[in-house]
Structure formats: C-alpha cells, structure tokens
Amino acid sequence: MIIEPRMRGFICLTSHPKGCEQNVKNQIEYIKSKGPIAGAKKVLVIGASTGFGLASRITSAFGSDAATIGVFFEKPPLEGKTASPGWYNSAAFESEAHKAGLYAKSINGDAFSNEIKRQTLDLIKADLGQVDLVIYSLASPVRVHPTTGVTHRSVLKPIGQTFTNKTVDFHTGNVTEVSIAPANEEDIENTVTVMGGEDWAMWMDALKDENLLAEGATTVAYSYIGPSLTEAVYRKGTIGRAKDHLEATAFSITDSLKTIGGKAYVSVNKALVTQASSAIPVIPLYISLLYKIMKEEGIHEGCIEQIQRLFQDRLYTGEAVPTDDKGRIRIDDWEMRDDVQEKVAKLWLEATTETLPEIGDLAGYKNDFLNLFGFEFAGVDYKADTNEVINIESIK
Ligand code: NAD
Ligand code: NA
C-alpha cells in the first residue's frame, strides 16, 4: 500500500515505517557526530518509543554504547493498518542497535501496570543484572491505578478561572481565540495521578527492592515550565500541578536511593512538537513563534539535540550536575533566554491568521508534526508500495 498521512484532529491515523526508520537513523547519525559520552552502560527507558524517551535511548546506545531496555505502549501493525509510529521507531532502533552489536530489548504494554513492571524487572534480572540509569519519559492521558483499578484521566485546564487566549489550528493555520473553563478538584487530582510522580516512585521502589539498581544509579524524569504566556494553561494549570508533584518526587526518590548513593533528577526540557504537546491548546501557537525566533538565533533544538546536551553537558561531565535553585536540571535555558522570550511575547500580540505564516514558523511546526509519523523525510520514497509487516526483533 501507499501510505499517506491521514489526519483526525490532533492526531495522524497513519504512520510510515520507512520514514520512522529514517527518523531514527538521522538521530543516530547526530549522536555519532557529536562523539562519545561517558554515560551509563545499562539503561532502562520508560516511554522509549517517541519524543524525549526515544532520544534518550538513542543517546545512551549510540553515545555511550549502552545496553538498553525500552518500555512503551504502541500499536503493532494489523492487516491493512499501519502501526503507531513508536512501534516503527522501536523496530528501527533495535535493528540498528543489534547491527552495532548493542544489547536492546523492548517491552510493549502499560508501564503503569504491575504486570509490565514485573516483566521489566525479570528481564533486567535475567539479562543485565542491574541498571545504572533509568529515564522516565511517559506522556499519557490515562492511567489505570495498579492498586485501586480506578481509571484516571488527565485534563489540560487552567485552575481558578477561565483562560482565554489565542491559539492556532496548525493544520489550517487559523488563529482563533480559545476559552478553557477551569478545572475542578477532581480534574486536578486525576491529572496529578496520571502525570505526577507516583508511578515514577513505584518503578524506582520496585527496582531498588529487587536490587536491580547499580551503586550510584541515576534516574531522570522530564518536566516543562515555559513562559508567562502559557502559564495559565500549562505550569499553573492542571498539568503544572502534576509537574510540581513530579519535581517533588525527585527529592523523595533521592532519599530512598541514599543507601546505594543514587540520585533522582528532573530535567526541564524545551517546548517541542510531540504527540503530547500538540494536543495542548495555546502551546502550538507559542511553539510556532518560538521556533521562528530560535531558528533565527541559530539555537533551535529538537528532542535529540536536547537530550544529547543533557547527557553531554549536564549529566556526564565528570563534575557535579548543575541544577537551578529548585534542584532541577535546565536544558530549557535557550528557550527561556530573556531576549528570546521578549521577541516571542511581541510576536504573540501580532499573531493572526494573516500574519502567522510570515511571523511564525507554522511550516516548521507542520513539518515536525508530520515527521512524528514518519512523513516528509528526505531520502524516503513515499510513492513506493510498502507492504512489509515490520516486527520489533525482541518482541515475539
Ligand atoms: P511522547 O508522546 O513523544 O512520548 C510518550 C512515551 O510514553 C511513548 O514512548 C509512549 O509509548 C509512552 N507511553 C505512553 N503511555 C504509556 C503507558 N501507559 N505505558 C507505557 N508507555 C507509555 O511524549 P514526550 O513529549 O516525549 O513527553 C515525555 C516527557 O517529556 C513528558 O513527561 C512530557 O511532559 C515531558 N516534556 C515534554 C515537552 C514537549 O514540549 N513535548 C517539553 C518538556 C517536557
Ligand atoms: Na518520550
């Protein structure tokens, strides 16, 4: 079949196996071009198939020759239906890792569940003995709580009052005003349950209890702050409460890892086009203006550039890990530069359907969005018939 992008709302229903493979290969080439990193050798990545988690897996494997276990929740291909992009990404990653002589195995299922944790612990025990780095990079709208069985759904809402601001439909380029009614207490609790730190702590407790963490093991989860423009819907909204909880959890995990000299960090990353972020109102308009400015300044980064810098310049320098006054690693430093934010704030006031193609990087946004699903990569023949069913080598 010839695979083309088929959009529904904020998602694309199709994905291209060759394009996803090209995406992974490009990221591997980038990491190789930056030279070796004195990083961890046995790495567990939870949320390893797309976005920052995939970039973390690639950086570990191809920057530090690490053995990696990746956990993710993706749809395999079915008769006449493409897999989700993270499936193809992981298939390509494993194939490239194995070709390079690197250990790589994957587990596809719900990382919030006891069963998937059990499978992962058993695999570490059998194959790696222990891990020295755990990356926690889940982005999910829903979590079935493993002890209560209750399904929690996260929401993206402001807290306290209705938030009204501009937003863009990045498919059409239409800039409109959006109003989002405030969350209630239950919304806040649910969002914290899904995207806060409880599950991260459960993973780390389980690993530690079974002696699967090496001496000095590190764990890193990802957070976001962003500017005042998006504050009401992001950092001071429901998702922000979850990030507050995640950031606080880093301290309790560090306490629990004292006996093995381990440490938990939160890294605050840059706003980027991922499946998760394109569903948040207001954020796509902010990102399209931000991209324009950061590209002009020559400081634009994607997930792979961000994570390469996190590992090379923050985590594995051989010196103490630099953090802000709240103990967080900051790789959103270029996004948050005063000059960058001043320019974005000015463009924000000017942004309309008519001006955006000129003053914002809507084309860059769309391109990155299509890239997530394996479309628009140079070197891929999108006219070719692609009938192969792509498997992930370690998943039977
Ligand atoms: P993403 O959607 O690209 O990746 C999410 C990953 O989680 C995928 O591997 C997916 O398979 C996996 N996943 C989701 N639900 C799962 C489940 N139940 N079980 C197992 N795996 C599951 O998202 P992303 O943007 O890379 O986000 C990762 C983290 O980075 C999040 O904490 C996010 O808040 C944070 N972050 C994102 C941005 C941004 O702009 N995108 C910025 C800063 C921080
Ligand atoms: Na991820």
Tab-separated table of C-alpha atoms and ligand atoms in Angstrom:
chain	number	residue	atom	x	y	z
A	1	MET	CA	0.000	0.000	0.000
A	2	ILE	CA	0.969	3.617	-0.468
A	3	ILE	CA	0.894	5.233	2.967
A	4	GLU	CA	-0.178	8.845	3.238
A	5	PRO	CA	-0.865	10.978	6.297
A	6	ARG	CA	-4.490	10.746	7.376
A	7	MET	CA	-5.369	13.403	9.951
A	8	ARG	CA	-8.060	13.373	12.564
A	9	GLY	CA	-7.967	16.336	14.921
A	10	PHE	CA	-4.633	16.453	16.689
A	11	ILE	CA	-3.532	13.033	15.593
A	12	CYS	CA	-2.452	11.336	12.446
A	13	LEU	CA	-4.037	7.923	11.955
A	14	THR	CA	-1.303	6.541	9.729
A	15	SER	CA	2.448	6.317	10.047
A	16	HIS	CA	5.191	5.455	7.633
A	17	PRO	CA	7.618	2.641	8.538
A	18	LYS	CA	10.417	3.821	6.243
A	19	GLY	CA	10.035	7.398	7.407
A	20	CYS	CA	10.138	6.366	11.060
A	21	GLU	CA	13.246	4.330	10.284
A	22	GLN	CA	14.799	7.381	8.621
A	23	ASN	CA	13.933	9.488	11.664
A	24	VAL	CA	15.726	7.023	13.952
A	25	LYS	CA	18.728	6.776	11.604
A	26	ASN	CA	19.017	10.575	11.460
A	27	GLN	CA	19.017	10.743	15.257
A	28	ILE	CA	21.652	8.007	15.494
A	29	GLU	CA	23.846	9.861	12.982
A	30	TYR	CA	23.501	13.048	15.009
A	31	ILE	CA	24.602	11.299	18.199
A	32	LYS	CA	27.565	9.658	16.472
A	33	SER	CA	28.595	13.027	15.007
A	34	LYS	CA	28.825	14.518	18.496
A	35	GLY	CA	31.274	11.892	19.766
A	36	PRO	CA	31.253	9.576	22.769
A	37	ILE	CA	29.642	10.436	26.101
A	38	ALA	CA	30.996	8.916	29.327
A	39	GLY	CA	27.480	7.834	30.270
A	40	ALA	CA	25.650	4.873	31.746
A	41	LYS	CA	26.151	1.404	30.260
A	42	LYS	CA	22.903	-0.281	31.288
A	43	VAL	CA	19.850	1.860	30.768
A	44	LEU	CA	16.123	1.415	31.287
A	45	VAL	CA	13.955	3.891	29.368
A	46	ILE	CA	10.280	4.051	30.330
A	47	GLY	CA	8.469	5.786	27.457
A	48	ALA	CA	11.214	4.845	24.990
A	49	SER	CA	9.458	4.887	21.630
A	50	THR	CA	8.905	8.542	20.722
A	51	GLY	CA	9.879	12.081	21.722
A	52	PHE	CA	12.348	12.649	24.539
A	53	GLY	CA	12.345	8.999	25.628
A	54	LEU	CA	13.363	7.718	22.193
A	55	ALA	CA	16.066	10.389	22.030
A	56	SER	CA	17.299	9.240	25.462
A	57	ARG	CA	17.506	5.644	24.299
A	58	ILE	CA	19.371	6.592	21.124
A	59	THR	CA	21.761	8.876	23.028
A	60	SER	CA	22.546	6.116	25.545
A	61	ALA	CA	23.058	3.418	22.930
A	62	PHE	CA	24.954	5.346	20.298
A	63	GLY	CA	26.654	7.887	22.570
A	64	SER	CA	27.763	5.514	25.330
A	65	ASP	CA	27.428	2.008	23.815
A	66	ALA	CA	24.785	1.258	26.406
A	67	ALA	CA	22.613	-1.810	26.618
A	68	THR	CA	19.027	-0.542	26.662
A	69	ILE	CA	15.662	-1.885	27.684
A	70	GLY	CA	12.795	0.217	26.356
A	71	VAL	CA	9.237	0.154	27.704
A	72	PHE	CA	6.423	1.739	25.708
A	73	PHE	CA	2.779	1.381	24.732
A	74	GLU	CA	2.392	1.177	20.961
A	75	LYS	CA	0.085	-0.448	18.433
A	76	PRO	CA	1.600	-3.167	16.253
A	77	PRO	CA	0.650	-3.203	12.572
A	78	LEU	CA	-2.533	-5.026	11.606
A	79	GLU	CA	-3.716	-6.278	8.235
A	80	GLY	CA	-4.088	-3.150	6.094
A	81	LYS	CA	-3.442	-0.818	9.044
A	82	THR	CA	-0.148	0.801	9.917
A	83	ALA	CA	1.400	0.540	13.374
A	84	SER	CA	1.731	3.573	15.631
A	85	PRO	CA	4.964	5.481	14.932
A	86	GLY	CA	6.599	4.411	18.191
A	87	TRP	CA	6.326	0.814	17.037
A	88	TYR	CA	8.227	1.529	13.828
A	89	ASN	CA	10.718	3.735	15.674
A	90	SER	CA	11.446	0.929	18.118
A	91	ALA	CA	11.756	-1.665	15.362
A	92	ALA	CA	14.284	0.561	13.587
A	93	PHE	CA	16.113	1.361	16.809
A	94	GLU	CA	16.530	-2.295	17.775
A	95	SER	CA	17.625	-3.258	14.300
A	96	GLU	CA	20.297	-0.523	14.240
A	97	ALA	CA	21.401	-1.293	17.809
A	98	HIS	CA	21.745	-5.004	17.059
A	99	LYS	CA	23.709	-4.248	13.887
A	100	ALA	CA	26.055	-2.183	16.052
A	101	GLY	CA	26.457	-5.115	18.460
A	102	LEU	CA	24.465	-3.461	21.224
A	103	TYR	CA	22.013	-5.198	23.528
A	104	ALA	CA	18.479	-3.823	23.024
A	105	LYS	CA	15.199	-5.351	24.092
A	106	SER	CA	11.747	-3.834	24.351
A	107	ILE	CA	8.550	-4.374	26.288
A	108	ASN	CA	5.263	-3.184	24.807
A	109	GLY	CA	2.465	-2.644	27.325
A	110	ASP	CA	1.079	-0.432	30.067
A	111	ALA	CA	4.006	0.838	32.146
A	112	PHE	CA	1.574	1.841	34.913
A	113	SER	CA	0.579	-1.795	35.444
A	114	ASN	CA	2.099	-4.301	37.863
A	115	GLU	CA	2.449	-6.880	35.064
A	116	ILE	CA	4.636	-4.719	32.849
A	117	LYS	CA	6.770	-3.710	35.828
A	118	ARG	CA	7.140	-7.411	36.702
A	119	GLN	CA	8.173	-8.301	33.121
A	120	THR	CA	10.696	-5.486	33.065
A	121	LEU	CA	12.222	-6.420	36.422
A	122	ASP	CA	12.537	-10.036	35.289
A	123	LEU	CA	14.195	-9.007	32.048
A	124	ILE	CA	16.723	-6.798	33.843
A	125	LYS	CA	17.435	-9.595	36.301
A	126	ALA	CA	17.931	-12.168	33.547
A	127	ASP	CA	19.896	-10.091	31.044
A	128	LEU	CA	21.552	-7.084	32.663
A	129	GLY	CA	21.699	-7.840	36.382
A	130	GLN	CA	21.320	-4.167	37.268
A	131	VAL	CA	20.785	-0.829	35.540
A	132	ASP	CA	22.682	2.392	36.208
A	133	LEU	CA	20.300	4.851	34.554
A	134	VAL	CA	16.502	4.947	34.487
A	135	ILE	CA	14.850	7.500	32.211
A	136	TYR	CA	11.199	8.158	32.986
A	137	SER	CA	9.557	9.759	29.929
A	138	LEU	CA	5.917	8.745	29.916
A	139	ALA	CA	3.297	11.065	28.457
A	140	SER	CA	-0.163	9.588	28.774
A	141	PRO	CA	-3.703	10.926	29.012
A	142	VAL	CA	-4.857	7.991	31.139
A	143	ARG	CA	-3.661	5.732	33.957
A	144	VAL	CA	-5.355	2.718	35.418
A	145	HIS	CA	-4.156	2.743	39.000
A	146	PRO	CA	-2.468	-0.593	39.731
A	147	THR	CA	-3.750	-0.928	43.298
A	148	THR	CA	-7.277	0.514	43.065
A	149	GLY	CA	-8.063	-0.377	39.442
A	150	VAL	CA	-9.562	3.102	39.009
A	151	THR	CA	-9.076	4.762	35.600
A	152	HIS	CA	-7.780	8.327	35.925
A	153	ARG	CA	-7.859	10.760	33.013
A	154	SER	CA	-5.673	13.825	32.883
A	155	VAL	CA	-7.056	17.128	31.641
A	156	LEU	CA	-5.392	20.282	30.341
A	157	LYS	CA	-7.247	23.062	32.102
A	158	PRO	CA	-6.490	26.269	33.963
A	159	ILE	CA	-7.071	26.427	37.709
A	160	GLY	CA	-9.229	29.090	39.388
A	161	GLN	CA	-10.577	30.946	36.375
A	162	THR	CA	-11.435	30.626	32.730
A	163	PHE	CA	-8.437	31.195	30.498
A	164	THR	CA	-8.910	32.996	27.212
A	165	ASN	CA	-6.125	33.477	24.718
A	166	LYS	CA	-5.089	32.909	21.132
A	167	THR	CA	-4.492	29.501	19.685
A	168	VAL	CA	-3.768	28.111	16.241
A	169	ASP	CA	-5.143	25.116	14.404
A	170	PHE	CA	-1.810	24.165	12.882
A	171	HIS	CA	-3.455	22.148	10.107
A	172	THR	CA	-5.369	25.137	8.719
A	173	GLY	CA	-3.279	28.000	10.119
A	174	ASN	CA	-6.409	29.584	11.607
A	175	VAL	CA	-5.654	31.721	14.636
A	176	THR	CA	-8.676	31.983	16.913
A	177	GLU	CA	-9.452	32.795	20.486
A	178	VAL	CA	-9.980	29.846	22.784
A	179	SER	CA	-11.590	29.844	26.217
A	180	ILE	CA	-10.950	27.000	28.601
A	181	ALA	CA	-13.107	26.619	31.691
A	182	PRO	CA	-11.252	25.997	34.938
A	183	ALA	CA	-10.645	22.552	36.381
A	184	ASN	CA	-12.430	21.244	39.441
A	185	GLU	CA	-10.651	19.453	42.325
A	186	GLU	CA	-11.253	16.066	40.786
A	187	ASP	CA	-9.649	17.148	37.481
A	188	ILE	CA	-6.580	18.297	39.374
A	189	GLU	CA	-6.305	15.068	41.370
A	190	ASN	CA	-6.750	12.942	38.266
A	191	THR	CA	-4.103	14.834	36.320
A	192	VAL	CA	-1.631	14.551	39.202
A	193	THR	CA	-2.380	10.821	39.452
A	194	VAL	CA	-1.650	10.319	35.752
A	195	MET	CA	1.272	12.688	35.113
A	196	GLY	CA	2.693	13.262	38.618
A	197	GLY	CA	5.494	11.285	40.221
A	198	GLU	CA	3.661	8.380	41.892
A	199	ASP	CA	4.342	5.888	39.129
A	200	TRP	CA	7.979	7.013	38.799
A	201	ALA	CA	8.453	6.330	42.530
A	202	MET	CA	6.727	2.938	42.158
A	203	TRP	CA	9.181	1.977	39.429
A	204	MET	CA	12.172	3.093	41.468
A	205	ASP	CA	10.946	1.318	44.628
A	206	ALA	CA	10.370	-1.889	42.700
A	207	LEU	CA	13.824	-1.729	41.099
A	208	LYS	CA	15.511	-0.980	44.398
A	209	ASP	CA	13.601	-3.642	46.351
A	210	GLU	CA	14.876	-6.302	43.979
A	211	ASN	CA	18.435	-4.968	43.976
A	212	LEU	CA	18.301	-4.055	40.298
A	213	LEU	CA	19.861	-0.611	40.683
A	214	ALA	CA	23.638	-0.361	40.481
A	215	GLU	CA	25.628	1.600	43.051
A	216	GLY	CA	25.277	5.299	42.213
A	217	ALA	CA	22.358	4.731	39.847
A	218	THR	CA	20.690	7.835	38.433
A	219	THR	CA	17.114	8.389	37.370
A	220	VAL	CA	15.792	11.314	35.333
A	221	ALA	CA	12.216	12.397	34.560
A	222	TYR	CA	11.232	15.232	32.231
A	223	SER	CA	9.340	18.401	33.049
A	224	TYR	CA	8.370	21.695	31.464
A	225	ILE	CA	7.999	25.253	32.743
A	226	GLY	CA	7.529	27.669	29.835
A	227	PRO	CA	6.782	31.387	29.734
A	228	SER	CA	4.060	33.513	31.336
A	229	LEU	CA	2.150	33.361	28.024
A	230	THR	CA	1.278	29.702	28.547
A	231	GLU	CA	1.375	29.696	32.336
A	232	ALA	CA	-2.395	29.664	32.943
A	233	VAL	CA	-2.933	26.573	30.838
A	234	TYR	CA	0.393	24.871	31.490
A	235	ARG	CA	2.512	25.485	34.559
A	236	LYS	CA	-0.245	26.969	36.714
A	237	GLY	CA	-2.865	24.643	35.267
A	238	THR	CA	-3.668	21.005	35.974
A	239	ILE	CA	-0.610	19.674	34.137
A	240	GLY	CA	1.575	22.095	36.114
A	241	ARG	CA	0.264	20.580	39.345
A	242	ALA	CA	1.327	17.184	38.037
A	243	LYS	CA	4.777	18.567	37.174
A	244	ASP	CA	5.046	20.104	40.681
A	245	HIS	CA	4.336	16.643	42.043
A	246	LEU	CA	6.853	15.010	39.693
A	247	GLU	CA	9.528	17.518	40.713
A	248	ALA	CA	8.832	16.955	44.420
A	249	THR	CA	9.019	13.195	43.857
A	250	ALA	CA	12.639	13.555	42.681
A	251	PHE	CA	13.584	14.513	46.250
A	252	SER	CA	11.784	11.575	47.846
A	253	ILE	CA	13.320	9.149	45.345
A	254	THR	CA	16.781	10.582	46.050
A	255	ASP	CA	16.136	9.964	49.769
A	256	SER	CA	15.129	6.392	49.089
A	257	LEU	CA	18.271	5.842	46.982
A	258	LYS	CA	20.662	7.089	49.696
A	259	THR	CA	21.752	3.569	50.632
A	260	ILE	CA	23.072	2.951	47.122
A	261	GLY	CA	24.325	6.517	46.578
A	262	GLY	CA	21.757	7.031	43.847
A	263	LYS	CA	20.102	10.239	42.712
A	264	ALA	CA	16.873	11.328	41.034
A	265	TYR	CA	16.698	14.397	38.820
A	266	VAL	CA	14.081	16.252	36.910
A	267	SER	CA	15.277	17.846	33.695
A	268	VAL	CA	13.259	20.793	32.438
A	269	ASN	CA	13.172	20.493	28.674
A	270	LYS	CA	12.303	22.808	25.829
A	271	ALA	CA	8.850	23.051	24.235
A	272	LEU	CA	8.813	20.767	21.211
A	273	VAL	CA	6.329	19.314	18.780
A	274	THR	CA	5.426	15.846	20.035
A	275	GLN	CA	2.185	13.897	20.047
A	276	ALA	CA	1.661	15.005	23.644
A	277	SER	CA	2.281	18.747	23.169
A	278	SER	CA	0.226	19.218	20.001
A	279	ALA	CA	-2.921	18.387	21.952
A	280	ILE	CA	-2.449	21.264	24.410
A	281	PRO	CA	-4.331	24.453	23.431
A	282	VAL	CA	-2.238	27.634	23.004
A	283	ILE	CA	1.049	25.661	23.015
A	284	PRO	CA	1.197	25.123	19.206
A	285	LEU	CA	0.955	28.885	18.591
A	286	TYR	CA	3.657	29.506	21.175
A	287	ILE	CA	5.860	26.810	19.637
A	288	SER	CA	5.471	28.165	16.113
A	289	LEU	CA	6.600	31.638	17.261
A	290	LEU	CA	9.360	30.190	19.441
A	291	TYR	CA	10.723	28.069	16.574
A	292	LYS	CA	10.883	31.128	14.341
A	293	ILE	CA	12.960	33.066	16.851
A	294	MET	CA	15.184	30.182	17.923
A	295	LYS	CA	15.925	29.249	14.320
A	296	GLU	CA	16.787	32.878	13.523
A	297	GLU	CA	19.139	32.914	16.505
A	298	GLY	CA	20.673	29.579	15.496
A	299	ILE	CA	19.695	27.975	18.815
A	300	HIS	CA	16.812	25.739	17.741
A	301	GLU	CA	16.961	22.149	19.000
A	302	GLY	CA	14.830	19.033	18.571
A	303	CYS	CA	14.494	16.156	21.048
A	304	ILE	CA	17.782	14.566	20.034
A	305	GLU	CA	19.813	17.796	20.319
A	306	GLN	CA	18.215	18.484	23.705
A	307	ILE	CA	18.965	15.046	25.110
A	308	GLN	CA	22.495	14.969	23.663
A	309	ARG	CA	23.148	18.224	25.513
A	310	LEU	CA	21.508	16.867	28.684
A	311	PHE	CA	23.809	13.844	28.717
A	312	GLN	CA	26.999	15.536	27.470
A	313	ASP	CA	26.841	18.895	29.262
A	314	ARG	CA	24.775	18.141	32.364
A	315	LEU	CA	24.655	14.503	33.496
A	316	TYR	CA	28.027	13.085	32.434
A	317	THR	CA	30.610	15.861	32.618
A	318	GLY	CA	32.501	14.145	35.438
A	319	GLU	CA	31.568	17.020	37.705
A	320	ALA	CA	28.546	17.830	39.859
A	321	VAL	CA	25.324	18.066	37.846
A	322	PRO	CA	24.365	21.740	37.556
A	323	THR	CA	20.835	22.499	38.764
A	324	ASP	CA	18.656	25.538	39.461
A	325	ASP	CA	17.597	26.688	42.935
A	326	LYS	CA	14.874	24.030	42.940
A	327	GLY	CA	17.298	21.226	42.141
A	328	ARG	CA	16.189	20.904	38.518
A	329	ILE	CA	18.429	20.425	35.508
A	330	ARG	CA	17.665	23.122	32.931
A	331	ILE	CA	18.005	22.424	29.234
A	332	ASP	CA	15.229	24.907	28.513
A	333	ASP	CA	17.872	27.588	29.105
A	334	TRP	CA	17.933	28.771	25.494
A	335	GLU	CA	14.126	28.807	25.185
A	336	MET	CA	13.867	30.845	28.369
A	337	ARG	CA	16.547	33.411	27.458
A	338	ASP	CA	15.171	36.928	28.069
A	339	ASP	CA	15.858	38.104	24.519
A	340	VAL	CA	14.076	35.058	23.061
A	341	GLN	CA	11.051	35.451	25.313
A	342	GLU	CA	10.788	39.195	24.688
A	343	LYS	CA	10.665	38.568	20.946
A	344	VAL	CA	8.090	35.807	21.280
A	345	ALA	CA	5.873	37.977	23.517
A	346	LYS	CA	5.965	40.755	20.943
A	347	LEU	CA	5.086	38.419	18.070
A	348	TRP	CA	2.286	36.942	20.166
A	349	LEU	CA	0.474	40.280	20.140
A	350	GLU	CA	0.818	40.475	16.356
A	351	ALA	CA	-0.227	36.903	15.596
A	352	THR	CA	-3.319	36.498	13.410
A	353	THR	CA	-4.323	34.032	10.712
A	354	GLU	CA	-2.951	36.533	8.179
A	355	THR	CA	0.360	37.329	9.877
A	356	LEU	CA	1.307	33.917	11.257
A	357	PRO	CA	2.747	32.389	8.062
A	358	GLU	CA	5.153	35.347	7.991
A	359	ILE	CA	5.968	35.957	11.661
A	360	GLY	CA	5.764	32.364	12.899
A	361	ASP	CA	7.228	29.056	11.810
A	362	LEU	CA	3.965	27.313	11.036
A	363	ALA	CA	5.662	25.409	8.223
A	364	GLY	CA	8.283	24.149	10.679
A	365	TYR	CA	5.560	23.112	13.096
A	366	LYS	CA	3.688	21.163	10.441
A	367	ASN	CA	6.856	19.550	9.184
A	368	ASP	CA	7.822	18.424	12.687
A	369	PHE	CA	4.301	17.136	13.264
A	370	LEU	CA	4.379	15.062	10.075
A	371	ASN	CA	7.883	13.878	10.983
A	372	LEU	CA	6.461	12.373	14.197
A	373	PHE	CA	4.532	9.948	11.994
A	374	GLY	CA	7.379	9.288	9.596
A	375	PHE	CA	6.294	11.677	6.848
A	376	GLU	CA	8.269	14.374	4.999
A	377	PHE	CA	11.730	12.856	5.421
A	378	ALA	CA	14.291	13.388	2.704
A	379	GLY	CA	15.552	10.130	1.254
A	380	VAL	CA	12.308	8.196	1.707
A	381	ASP	CA	10.354	7.084	-1.349
A	382	TYR	CA	6.799	7.834	-0.283
A	383	LYS	CA	5.425	6.671	-3.642
A	384	ALA	CA	6.737	3.148	-3.117
A	385	ASP	CA	4.479	0.278	-2.168
A	386	THR	CA	5.175	-0.617	1.476
A	387	ASN	CA	3.548	-3.903	2.318
A	388	GLU	CA	6.004	-5.312	4.795
A	389	VAL	CA	4.831	-6.083	8.286
A	390	ILE	CA	7.560	-4.651	10.470
A	391	ASN	CA	8.378	-6.527	13.660
A	392	ILE	CA	10.406	-5.459	16.648
A	393	GLU	CA	13.223	-8.012	16.857
A	394	SER	CA	12.969	-8.676	20.610
A	395	ILE	CA	9.145	-8.836	20.696
A	396	LYS	CA	7.730	-12.208	19.693
B	1	NAD	P1	5.673	11.360	23.639
B	1	NAD	O1	4.198	11.283	23.481
B	1	NAD	O2	6.508	11.562	22.438
B	1	NAD	O3	6.227	10.018	24.367
B	1	NAD	C1	5.491	9.335	25.312
B	1	NAD	C2	6.065	7.944	25.526
B	1	NAD	O4	5.315	7.313	26.586
B	1	NAD	C3	5.945	6.999	24.323
B	1	NAD	O5	7.083	6.165	24.288
B	1	NAD	C4	4.705	6.165	24.650
B	1	NAD	O6	4.677	4.865	24.054
B	1	NAD	C5	4.878	6.039	26.150
B	1	NAD	N1	3.644	5.725	26.865
B	1	NAD	C6	2.509	6.452	26.977
B	1	NAD	N2	1.625	5.821	27.777
B	1	NAD	C7	2.225	4.674	28.181
B	1	NAD	C8	1.849	3.605	29.033
B	1	NAD	N3	0.665	3.566	29.642
B	1	NAD	N4	2.726	2.590	29.201
B	1	NAD	C9	3.932	2.571	28.589
B	1	NAD	N5	4.347	3.575	27.804
B	1	NAD	C10	3.509	4.608	27.594
B	1	NAD	O7	5.908	12.482	24.722
B	1	NAD	P2	7.123	13.465	25.042
B	1	NAD	O8	6.733	14.828	24.587
B	1	NAD	O9	8.441	12.900	24.673
B	1	NAD	O10	6.992	13.510	26.632
B	1	NAD	C11	7.833	12.801	27.520
B	1	NAD	C12	8.001	13.635	28.772
B	1	NAD	O11	8.651	14.861	28.437
B	1	NAD	C13	6.673	14.020	29.439
B	1	NAD	O12	6.837	13.976	30.840
B	1	NAD	C14	6.484	15.449	28.992
B	1	NAD	O13	5.682	16.203	29.858
B	1	NAD	C15	7.917	15.932	29.007
B	1	NAD	N6	8.165	17.176	28.247
B	1	NAD	C16	7.648	17.369	27.008
B	1	NAD	C17	7.878	18.578	26.353
B	1	NAD	C18	7.321	18.867	24.985
B	1	NAD	O14	7.275	20.027	24.586
B	1	NAD	N7	6.942	17.856	24.236
B	1	NAD	C19	8.671	19.569	26.965
B	1	NAD	C20	9.219	19.320	28.212
B	1	NAD	C21	8.953	18.109	28.852
B	2	NA	NA	9.072	10.040	25.380
